[in-house]
Short mmCIF file of C-alpha atoms in Angstrom, two decimals:
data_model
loop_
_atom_site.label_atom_id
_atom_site.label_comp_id
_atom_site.label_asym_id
_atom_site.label_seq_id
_atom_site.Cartn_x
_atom_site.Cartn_y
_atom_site.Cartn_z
CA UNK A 98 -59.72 -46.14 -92.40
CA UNK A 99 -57.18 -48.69 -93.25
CA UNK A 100 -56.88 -49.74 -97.17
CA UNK A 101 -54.59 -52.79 -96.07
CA UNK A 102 -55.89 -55.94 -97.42
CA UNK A 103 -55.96 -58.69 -94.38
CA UNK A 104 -55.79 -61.33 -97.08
CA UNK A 105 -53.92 -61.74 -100.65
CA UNK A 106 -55.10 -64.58 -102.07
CA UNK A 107 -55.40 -67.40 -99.95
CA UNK A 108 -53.03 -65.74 -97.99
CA UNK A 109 -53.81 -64.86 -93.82
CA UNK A 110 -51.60 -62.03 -94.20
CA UNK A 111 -51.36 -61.55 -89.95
CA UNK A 112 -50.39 -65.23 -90.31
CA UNK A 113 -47.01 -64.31 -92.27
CA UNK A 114 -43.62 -64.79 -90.31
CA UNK A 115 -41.98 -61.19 -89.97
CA UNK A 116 -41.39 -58.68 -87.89
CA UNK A 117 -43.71 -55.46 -90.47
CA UNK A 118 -46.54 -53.68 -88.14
CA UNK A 119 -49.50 -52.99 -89.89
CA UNK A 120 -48.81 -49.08 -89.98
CA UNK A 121 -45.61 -50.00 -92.08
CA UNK A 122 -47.28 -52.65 -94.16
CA UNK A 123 -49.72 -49.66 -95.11
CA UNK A 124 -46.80 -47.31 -95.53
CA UNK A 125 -44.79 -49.81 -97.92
CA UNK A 126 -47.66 -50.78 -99.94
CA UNK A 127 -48.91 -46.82 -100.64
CA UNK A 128 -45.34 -45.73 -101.56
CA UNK A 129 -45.10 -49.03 -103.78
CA UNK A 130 -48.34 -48.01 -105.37
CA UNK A 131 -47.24 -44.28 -106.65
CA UNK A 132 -44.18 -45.82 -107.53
CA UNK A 133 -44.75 -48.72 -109.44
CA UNK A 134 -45.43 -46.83 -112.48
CA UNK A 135 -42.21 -44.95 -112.88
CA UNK A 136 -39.76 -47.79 -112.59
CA UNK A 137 -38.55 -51.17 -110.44
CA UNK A 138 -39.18 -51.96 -106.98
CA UNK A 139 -36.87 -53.65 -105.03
CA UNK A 140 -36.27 -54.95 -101.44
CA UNK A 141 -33.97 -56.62 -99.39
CA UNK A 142 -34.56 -58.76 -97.23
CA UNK A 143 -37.71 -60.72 -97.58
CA UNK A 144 -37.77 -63.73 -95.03
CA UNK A 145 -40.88 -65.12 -95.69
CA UNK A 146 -42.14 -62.57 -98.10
CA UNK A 147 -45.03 -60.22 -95.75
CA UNK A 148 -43.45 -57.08 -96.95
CA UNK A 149 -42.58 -58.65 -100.55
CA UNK A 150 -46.78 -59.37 -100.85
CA UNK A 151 -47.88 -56.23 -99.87
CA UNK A 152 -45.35 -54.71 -102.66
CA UNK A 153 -46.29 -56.76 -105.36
CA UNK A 154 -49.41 -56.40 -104.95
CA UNK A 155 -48.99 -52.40 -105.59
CA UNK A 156 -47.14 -53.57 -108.13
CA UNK A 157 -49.64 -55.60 -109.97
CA UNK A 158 -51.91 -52.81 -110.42
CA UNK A 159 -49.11 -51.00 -112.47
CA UNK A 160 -48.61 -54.72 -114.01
CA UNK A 161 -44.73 -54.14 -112.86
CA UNK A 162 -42.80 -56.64 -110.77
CA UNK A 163 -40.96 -56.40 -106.85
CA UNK A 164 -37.16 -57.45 -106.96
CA UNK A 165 -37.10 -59.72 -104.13
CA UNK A 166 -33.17 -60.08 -102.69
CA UNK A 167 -32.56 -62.58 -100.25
CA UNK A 168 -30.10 -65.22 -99.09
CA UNK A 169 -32.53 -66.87 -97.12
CA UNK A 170 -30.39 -68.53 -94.83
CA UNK A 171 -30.81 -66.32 -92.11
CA UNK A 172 -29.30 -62.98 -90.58
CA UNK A 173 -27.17 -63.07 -87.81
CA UNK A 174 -29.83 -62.80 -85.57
CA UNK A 175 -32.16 -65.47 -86.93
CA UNK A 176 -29.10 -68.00 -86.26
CA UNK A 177 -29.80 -71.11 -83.14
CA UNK A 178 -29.51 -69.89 -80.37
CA UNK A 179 -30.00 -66.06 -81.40
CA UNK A 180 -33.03 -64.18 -80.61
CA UNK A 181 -35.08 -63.94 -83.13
CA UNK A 182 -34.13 -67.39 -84.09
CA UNK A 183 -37.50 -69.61 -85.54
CA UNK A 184 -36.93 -73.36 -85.05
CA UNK A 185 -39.78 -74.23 -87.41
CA UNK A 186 -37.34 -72.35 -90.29
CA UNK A 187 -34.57 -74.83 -89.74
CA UNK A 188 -33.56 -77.34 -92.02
CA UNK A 189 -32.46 -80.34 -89.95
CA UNK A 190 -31.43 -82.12 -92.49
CA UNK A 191 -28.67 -79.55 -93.93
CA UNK A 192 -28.55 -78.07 -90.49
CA UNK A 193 -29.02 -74.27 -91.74
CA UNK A 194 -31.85 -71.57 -91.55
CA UNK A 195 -33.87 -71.99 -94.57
CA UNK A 196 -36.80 -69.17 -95.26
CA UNK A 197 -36.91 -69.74 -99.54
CA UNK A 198 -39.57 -72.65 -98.89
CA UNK A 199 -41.95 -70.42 -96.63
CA UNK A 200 -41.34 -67.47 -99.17
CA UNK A 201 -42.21 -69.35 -101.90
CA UNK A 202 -45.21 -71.31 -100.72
CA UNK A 203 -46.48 -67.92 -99.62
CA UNK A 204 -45.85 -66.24 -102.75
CA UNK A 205 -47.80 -69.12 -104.48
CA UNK A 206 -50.47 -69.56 -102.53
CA UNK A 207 -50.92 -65.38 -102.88
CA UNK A 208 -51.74 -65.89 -106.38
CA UNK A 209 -48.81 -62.83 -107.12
CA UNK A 210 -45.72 -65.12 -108.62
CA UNK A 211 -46.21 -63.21 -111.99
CA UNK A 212 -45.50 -59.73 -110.15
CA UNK A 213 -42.17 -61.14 -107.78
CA UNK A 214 -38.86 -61.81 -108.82
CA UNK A 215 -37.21 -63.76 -106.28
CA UNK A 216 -33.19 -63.07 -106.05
CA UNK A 217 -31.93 -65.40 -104.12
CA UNK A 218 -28.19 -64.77 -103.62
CA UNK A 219 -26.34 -62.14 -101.22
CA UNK A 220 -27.10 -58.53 -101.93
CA UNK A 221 -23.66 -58.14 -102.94
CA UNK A 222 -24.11 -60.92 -105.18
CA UNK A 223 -27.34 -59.20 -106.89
CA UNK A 224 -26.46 -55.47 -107.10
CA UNK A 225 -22.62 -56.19 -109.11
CA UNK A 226 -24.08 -55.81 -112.56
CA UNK A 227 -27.36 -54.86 -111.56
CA UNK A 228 -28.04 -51.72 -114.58
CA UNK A 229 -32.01 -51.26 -113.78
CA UNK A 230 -32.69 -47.44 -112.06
CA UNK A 231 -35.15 -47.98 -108.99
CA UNK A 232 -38.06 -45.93 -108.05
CA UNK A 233 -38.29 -47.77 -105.03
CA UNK A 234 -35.87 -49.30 -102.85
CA UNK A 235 -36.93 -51.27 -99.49
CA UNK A 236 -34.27 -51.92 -97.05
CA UNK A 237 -34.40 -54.89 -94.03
CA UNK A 238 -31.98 -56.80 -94.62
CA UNK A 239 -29.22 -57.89 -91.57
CA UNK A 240 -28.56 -55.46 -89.11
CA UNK A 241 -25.10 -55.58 -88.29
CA UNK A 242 -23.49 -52.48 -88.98
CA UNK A 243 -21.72 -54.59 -91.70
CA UNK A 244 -24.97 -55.89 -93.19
CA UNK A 245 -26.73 -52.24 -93.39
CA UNK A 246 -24.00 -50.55 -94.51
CA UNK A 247 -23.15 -52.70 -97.56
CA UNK A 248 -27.00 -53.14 -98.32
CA UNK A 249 -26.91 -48.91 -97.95
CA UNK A 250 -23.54 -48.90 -100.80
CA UNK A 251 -24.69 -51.10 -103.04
CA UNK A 252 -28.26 -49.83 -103.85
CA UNK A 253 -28.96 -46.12 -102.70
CA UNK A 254 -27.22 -45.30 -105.60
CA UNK A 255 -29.20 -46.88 -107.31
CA UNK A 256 -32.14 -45.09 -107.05
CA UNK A 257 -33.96 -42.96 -109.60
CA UNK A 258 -34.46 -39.10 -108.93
CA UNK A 259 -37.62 -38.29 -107.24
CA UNK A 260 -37.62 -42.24 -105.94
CA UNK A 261 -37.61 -44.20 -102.70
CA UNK A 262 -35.81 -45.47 -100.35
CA UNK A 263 -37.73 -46.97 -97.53
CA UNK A 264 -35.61 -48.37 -94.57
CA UNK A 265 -37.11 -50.79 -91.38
CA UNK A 266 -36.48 -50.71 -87.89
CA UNK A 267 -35.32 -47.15 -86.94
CA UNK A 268 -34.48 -47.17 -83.24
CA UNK A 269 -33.45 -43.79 -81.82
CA UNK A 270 -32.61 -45.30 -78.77
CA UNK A 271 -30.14 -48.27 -78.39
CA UNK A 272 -32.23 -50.08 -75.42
CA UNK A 273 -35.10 -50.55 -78.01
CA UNK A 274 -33.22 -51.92 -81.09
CA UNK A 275 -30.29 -51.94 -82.98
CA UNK A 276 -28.65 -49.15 -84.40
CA UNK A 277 -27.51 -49.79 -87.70
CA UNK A 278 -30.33 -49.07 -89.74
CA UNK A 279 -30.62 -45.92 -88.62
CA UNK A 280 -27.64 -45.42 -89.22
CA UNK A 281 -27.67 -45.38 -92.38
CA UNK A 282 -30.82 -44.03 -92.09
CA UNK A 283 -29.04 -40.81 -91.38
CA UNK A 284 -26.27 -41.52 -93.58
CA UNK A 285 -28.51 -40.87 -96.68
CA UNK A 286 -29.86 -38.03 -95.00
CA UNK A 287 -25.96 -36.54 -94.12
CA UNK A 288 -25.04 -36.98 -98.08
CA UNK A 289 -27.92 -34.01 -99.04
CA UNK A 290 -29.50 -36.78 -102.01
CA UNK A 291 -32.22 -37.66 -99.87
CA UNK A 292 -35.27 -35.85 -98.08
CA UNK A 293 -37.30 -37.12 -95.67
CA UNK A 294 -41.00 -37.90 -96.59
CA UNK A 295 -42.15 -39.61 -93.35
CA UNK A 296 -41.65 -41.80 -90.32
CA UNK A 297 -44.24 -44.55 -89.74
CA UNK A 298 -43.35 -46.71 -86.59
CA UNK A 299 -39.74 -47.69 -86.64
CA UNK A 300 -40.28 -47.04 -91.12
CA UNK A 301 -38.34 -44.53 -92.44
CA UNK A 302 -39.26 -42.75 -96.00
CA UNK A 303 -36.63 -40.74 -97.87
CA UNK A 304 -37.08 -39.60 -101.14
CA UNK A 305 -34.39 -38.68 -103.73
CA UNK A 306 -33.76 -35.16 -104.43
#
């Protein structure tokens, strides 16, 4: 039987913009929960924060806090006239993709502000000086090869022994998604640091040795 809340707050939580099945949701949150207590949390890529609730709220029962890191202007493919591109995201009057105000109002309106920590500059940007170890690390962010790889360099390293690293949107085959996160899915699993724990959906779950 599921343990996934359907609401946080006065949150609809199938109502969230984002692209997390309900399998993954449940996968995030449980590995969030036994992780909380031995460090950070972080993730990239938040959009309009779905996966960022159901983390912080595993984090607020270890009264720790979700690093949320996010541009919010949009991948490549959430660009006009792109495919996943959502029209009701884009600010006409600066003409560019805007998800911060969604994020936020959902993050209020969830009652959980006091457990995220939005970030709200390039992951490049974030991870520079970034010192904190992480016992769980949550990658969606853009899925260019570019994207993934540089999200991949600048925090798998930065994950604690015996932590997380959670990736989204494995597709084994190239007709049913894009290949560069599992690419670097199996990049951390070519470098003999990580083990896998479990695949939920198109959720990968690698654990630091």
């Amino acid at each position: 039987m599921s343990t996934l809340p359907t609401h946080i707050g006065q949150v609809e939580m199938a109502e969230v913009k984002g692209f997390l099945a309900d399998d993954e949701a449940e996968a995030l949150y449980r590995h969030g929960l036994a992780s909380a207590p031995m460090g950070a949390v972080l993730e990239v890529g938040s959009y309009c924060g779905k996966s960022t609730l159901y983390l912080a709220l595993a984090c607020k029962a270890h009264n720790s806090v979700v690093y949320a890191v996010d541009h919010h202007v949009g991948s490549e493919e959430h660009q006009p006239g792109e495919m996943f591109h959502d029209p009701d995201l884009f600010n006409a009057n600066d003409q560019h993709f805007d998800s911060f105000a969604e994020f936020r109002r959902n993050v209020r309106r969830s009652g959980l502000s006091d457990w995220v920590v939005p970030l709200v500059a390039p992951s490049t940007v974030c991870a520079r000086h970034w010192q904190t170890p992480l016992a769980m690390c949550f990658i969606d962010g853009g899925h260019s090869l570019d994207a993934a790889l540089s999200d991949y360099r600048c925090w798998s390293d930065r994950v604690m022994r015996g932590g997380i690293l959670a990736i989204h949107d494995l597709y084994p085959e190239p007709e049913l998604g894009g290949q560069a996160p599992i690419a670097i899915y199996r990049l951390a699993l070519a470098s003999g640091l990580y083990e896998e724990v479990e695949r939920v959906n198109s959720l990968g779950v690698l654990r630091k040795r």
